[in-house]
Coordinates of C-alpha atoms in Angstrom, one line a residue:
M1 CA 0.2 0.1 -0.2
K2 CA 1.7 3.5 -1.1
W3 CA 2.4 5.7 1.8
K4 CA -0.5 7.9 0.2
Q5 CA -3.1 5.6 1.1
I6 CA -2.1 4.9 4.6
L7 CA -1.9 8.6 5.4
F8 CA -5.5 9.1 4.1
I9 CA -6.5 6.0 6.0
I10 CA -4.8 7.4 9.5
V11 CA -6.8 10.4 8.5
L12 CA -10.2 9.6 8.3
F13 CA -10.1 7.2 11.3
C14 CA -9.0 10.5 13.0
L15 CA -11.9 11.9 11.4
S16 CA -14.3 10.0 12.7
F17 CA -13.5 10.8 16.1
L18 CA -14.2 14.5 15.8
P19 CA -17.7 15.6 17.9
N20 CA -20.9 16.0 15.7
N21 CA -20.6 19.8 16.3
A22 CA -17.1 20.2 14.0
T23 CA -20.1 21.1 11.4
A24 CA -21.3 23.9 13.1
E25 CA -17.8 25.9 14.0
T26 CA -17.6 26.0 10.3
M27 CA -21.3 27.3 9.2
N28 CA -22.0 31.0 8.7
N29 CA -22.4 33.4 11.3
D30 CA -22.8 36.5 10.5
V31 CA -26.1 38.4 12.3
L32 CA -28.5 38.7 9.9
H33 CA -31.7 41.2 11.1
W34 CA -35.0 39.1 9.7
S35 CA -36.6 41.8 7.6
F36 CA -39.8 41.4 5.0
K37 CA -41.7 43.8 2.6
P38 CA -44.8 43.9 3.8
S39 CA -48.1 43.4 2.2
K40 CA -50.2 45.4 0.2
N41 CA -54.0 45.1 -0.9
E42 CA -53.5 41.5 0.2
E43 CA -50.7 40.8 -1.7
P44 CA -48.0 38.0 0.1
A45 CA -44.8 39.8 2.1
T46 CA -41.5 38.9 0.7
T47 CA -38.3 38.5 2.6
E48 CA -35.1 38.3 1.1
P49 CA -33.4 35.7 -1.1
E50 CA -31.1 34.4 1.2
F51 CA -33.2 34.9 3.8
L52 CA -36.1 32.2 2.5
R53 CA -33.0 29.9 1.4
L54 CA -31.7 29.6 4.9
L55 CA -34.6 29.9 6.5
Q56 CA -36.3 26.6 3.8
N57 CA -32.5 24.6 4.8
A58 CA -33.3 24.8 8.5
G59 CA -37.1 23.9 8.0
G60 CA -38.1 27.2 9.4
Y61 CA -41.0 29.8 8.0
F62 CA -42.1 33.4 8.1
I63 CA -45.2 32.7 6.0
G64 CA -48.5 30.1 5.3
D65 CA -50.3 28.9 2.5
T66 CA -50.6 32.1 0.2
E67 CA -52.9 30.7 -2.1
R68 CA -55.5 29.7 1.0
K69 CA -57.0 33.1 3.1
V70 CA -55.6 31.6 6.8
L71 CA -53.7 33.1 9.8
Y72 CA -51.8 32.5 12.1
L73 CA -51.7 34.7 15.3
T74 CA -48.6 34.8 17.3
F75 CA -47.6 36.6 20.3
D76 CA -44.4 37.6 21.7
N77 CA -44.1 37.6 25.3
G78 CA -41.5 39.2 27.0
Y79 CA -42.3 40.3 29.9
E80 CA -46.5 40.5 31.3
N81 CA -48.1 44.6 31.5
G82 CA -51.6 43.7 32.2
Y83 CA -53.0 42.9 28.6
T84 CA -52.5 39.1 27.9
E85 CA -55.6 37.8 30.0
K86 CA -57.5 40.0 28.0
V87 CA -55.7 38.6 24.8
L88 CA -56.8 35.0 25.8
D89 CA -59.9 36.3 26.8
V90 CA -61.1 37.7 23.1
L91 CA -59.5 34.2 21.8
K92 CA -61.8 32.0 23.9
E93 CA -64.8 34.2 22.9
K94 CA -63.7 34.0 19.2
E95 CA -62.9 30.6 19.0
V96 CA -59.2 31.9 17.7
P97 CA -56.1 29.6 18.6
A98 CA -52.8 31.2 18.9
A99 CA -48.9 31.0 19.7
F100 CA -47.1 32.3 22.1
F101 CA -43.1 32.8 22.6
V102 CA -42.6 33.0 25.9
T103 CA -38.9 33.8 27.8
G104 CA -37.5 32.6 31.0
H105 CA -38.9 35.5 33.1
Y106 CA -42.3 35.2 31.3
L107 CA -42.3 32.2 32.5
D108 CA -41.6 33.0 36.0
S109 CA -43.4 35.8 36.6
A110 CA -46.6 34.5 35.0
P111 CA -47.2 30.9 34.9
E112 CA -51.1 31.5 35.8
L113 CA -51.5 32.9 32.4
V114 CA -49.0 30.0 31.0
K115 CA -51.1 27.5 32.0
R116 CA -54.3 29.3 30.8
M117 CA -52.6 29.8 27.6
V118 CA -51.9 25.5 27.6
A119 CA -55.7 24.6 29.0
E120 CA -57.0 26.7 26.2
G121 CA -55.2 24.7 23.7
H122 CA -53.0 27.4 22.2
I123 CA -49.2 26.6 21.9
V124 CA -46.5 28.0 23.9
G125 CA -42.8 28.8 22.1
N126 CA -39.5 29.1 23.2
H127 CA -38.7 33.0 23.1
S128 CA -35.1 31.9 24.6
W129 CA -34.2 32.5 28.9
H130 CA -32.6 35.6 29.0
H131 CA -33.6 37.2 24.9
P132 CA -30.3 37.0 24.0
S133 CA -28.9 37.5 20.2
L134 CA -28.3 33.5 19.2
P135 CA -25.6 34.3 16.7
A136 CA -24.3 35.8 19.5
I137 CA -23.5 33.4 21.7
D138 CA -21.4 29.8 21.9
D139 CA -23.3 26.7 20.9
E140 CA -23.7 25.6 25.1
R141 CA -25.3 28.6 26.0
L142 CA -27.4 28.5 22.6
A143 CA -28.9 24.9 23.7
R144 CA -29.0 26.4 27.0
E145 CA -31.3 29.2 26.8
L146 CA -33.2 26.9 24.9
V147 CA -33.1 23.8 27.5
K148 CA -33.9 25.9 30.3
V149 CA -37.3 27.5 29.1
K150 CA -38.6 23.5 27.8
K151 CA -37.6 22.6 32.0
R152 CA -39.4 25.4 32.8
F153 CA -42.3 24.9 30.9
T154 CA -42.6 21.1 31.9
E155 CA -42.6 22.1 35.4
L156 CA -45.3 24.4 35.2
T157 CA -47.6 22.6 32.6
G158 CA -46.5 19.1 32.8
V159 CA -46.2 19.6 29.1
D160 CA -43.1 18.1 28.1
Y161 CA -42.8 19.2 24.8
M162 CA -42.0 22.6 22.6
S163 CA -42.0 22.8 19.3
Y164 CA -41.5 26.3 18.2
L165 CA -38.7 28.8 18.3
R166 CA -39.1 32.4 17.7
P167 CA -35.0 34.1 17.4
P168 CA -35.1 36.8 19.9
R169 CA -34.4 40.4 18.4
G170 CA -35.3 38.7 14.8
E171 CA -31.6 38.1 15.3
F172 CA -30.3 34.6 13.5
S173 CA -27.3 33.4 11.4
E174 CA -27.3 29.8 9.2
R175 CA -25.5 28.6 12.5
S176 CA -28.2 29.5 14.9
L177 CA -30.9 28.2 12.5
E178 CA -28.9 24.7 12.4
L179 CA -28.4 24.6 15.4
S180 CA -31.7 25.4 16.6
E181 CA -33.0 22.7 14.5
A182 CA -30.8 20.4 16.0
E183 CA -32.6 20.7 19.8
G184 CA -35.9 20.0 17.7
Y185 CA -37.1 23.4 17.1
I186 CA -39.3 24.8 13.8
N187 CA -38.1 28.9 13.9
V188 CA -40.9 30.6 13.1
F189 CA -40.3 34.3 11.8
W190 CA -43.3 36.4 10.6
S191 CA -44.8 38.6 7.6
L192 CA -47.0 40.6 9.1
A193 CA -46.6 43.2 12.0
Y194 CA -45.8 46.6 12.8
A195 CA -44.3 49.3 15.7
D196 CA -46.3 47.8 18.5
W197 CA -43.6 46.6 21.1
D198 CA -42.8 50.2 23.0
V199 CA -45.1 50.5 25.6
N200 CA -44.9 54.2 25.6
K201 CA -45.1 54.5 22.2
Q202 CA -49.0 53.4 22.3
K203 CA -51.3 55.0 19.6
G204 CA -54.6 53.4 20.1
A205 CA -56.7 50.5 19.4
D206 CA -57.9 52.5 16.0
Y207 CA -54.3 52.9 14.8
A208 CA -53.4 49.1 15.7
Y209 CA -56.7 48.1 13.8
E210 CA -55.9 50.2 10.9
K211 CA -51.8 48.8 11.0
I212 CA -52.7 45.1 11.0
M213 CA -55.6 45.5 8.9
S214 CA -53.7 47.2 5.4
R215 CA -50.6 44.2 5.9
I216 CA -53.2 41.5 5.6
H217 CA -52.9 38.7 3.5
P218 CA -53.0 35.1 2.8
G219 CA -50.8 33.0 4.8
A220 CA -49.6 35.6 6.8
I221 CA -47.7 34.7 10.3
M222 CA -48.6 37.4 12.4
L223 CA -46.2 38.8 15.1
L224 CA -47.9 40.6 17.7
H225 CA -46.4 41.9 21.1
S226 CA -48.9 41.1 23.9
V227 CA -47.7 44.6 26.1
S228 CA -49.4 46.4 23.5
S229 CA -52.7 47.7 25.2
D230 CA -53.6 49.2 21.7
N231 CA -53.4 45.2 20.4
A232 CA -55.3 44.3 23.3
E233 CA -58.3 46.9 22.5
A234 CA -57.6 46.4 18.6
L235 CA -58.1 42.2 18.4
P236 CA -61.7 41.7 18.7
R237 CA -62.2 43.9 15.7
V238 CA -59.0 42.4 13.8
I239 CA -60.9 39.1 14.1
D240 CA -64.2 39.9 13.1
E241 CA -62.9 42.0 9.7
A242 CA -60.5 39.4 8.7
K243 CA -63.4 36.6 9.3
K244 CA -65.9 38.6 7.6
Q245 CA -63.2 38.9 4.6
G246 CA -63.1 35.3 4.4
Y247 CA -59.8 34.8 6.4
C248 CA -59.9 31.4 9.1
F249 CA -57.0 31.4 11.8
E250 CA -55.3 28.1 12.3
S251 CA -52.2 27.2 14.9
L252 CA -48.9 26.7 13.5
D253 CA -49.7 22.9 14.7
E254 CA -52.1 23.2 11.2
L255 CA -49.6 24.9 8.9
V256 CA -46.6 22.1 9.9
S257 CA -49.0 18.9 9.2
S258 CA -50.4 20.6 5.9
D259 CA -46.5 20.8 4.2
V260 CA -46.1 17.0 5.8
L261 CA -48.8 15.5 5.2
P262 CA -50.1 14.4 1.4

């Protein structure tokens, strides 16, 4: 056997003992900031081709079936500001499913609301424990951020699974998408949103209603923040008007299963 062949075999042997996350270290970790072109006249929102490619490679979503008048309502819950109970009341009355993406702080400060979300059939997703930029932290901490949320959620509710992740701050990278997918998560971004998170810059329910309805489109994954008083006040009208226009509301589970099942 020639020495080059021997060397090749030795190299392959050594490579077989490398840790499985070696490939993660070579993934692109440039920080990307989620962005999209909002819908106009019910035309589907669009995003950067590179963002779409990365999402598809990692099995993530930012939009649903644009051929159906279906909406997916999601909320980010970093902390409680007194409006989530009203949001849940509206969802119950209107029989609309939603997903709530929670942080560690939210789980510890509003456990009864989290239990109610589960009891009333809503999805609770992972928004990380400390709300860091996921590309900015190492592999071990990224895993801990997600594991701690799931562990605390299970302790509170008895539900031992958590399927969806909303990357904090809308910041992501090829690496963070792949690592979170390896942890068992489907990354969920959004195709409808507006600047609703600043509690000191609320502009009234009419403003929220107009912003949301002007950007509605088939397959929209809607991102709202539950800290917003405007959202809580506008939500009943938004749901009623969307239904009047022929839209229905479905859960993220239905979105994912429609892609998996024939």
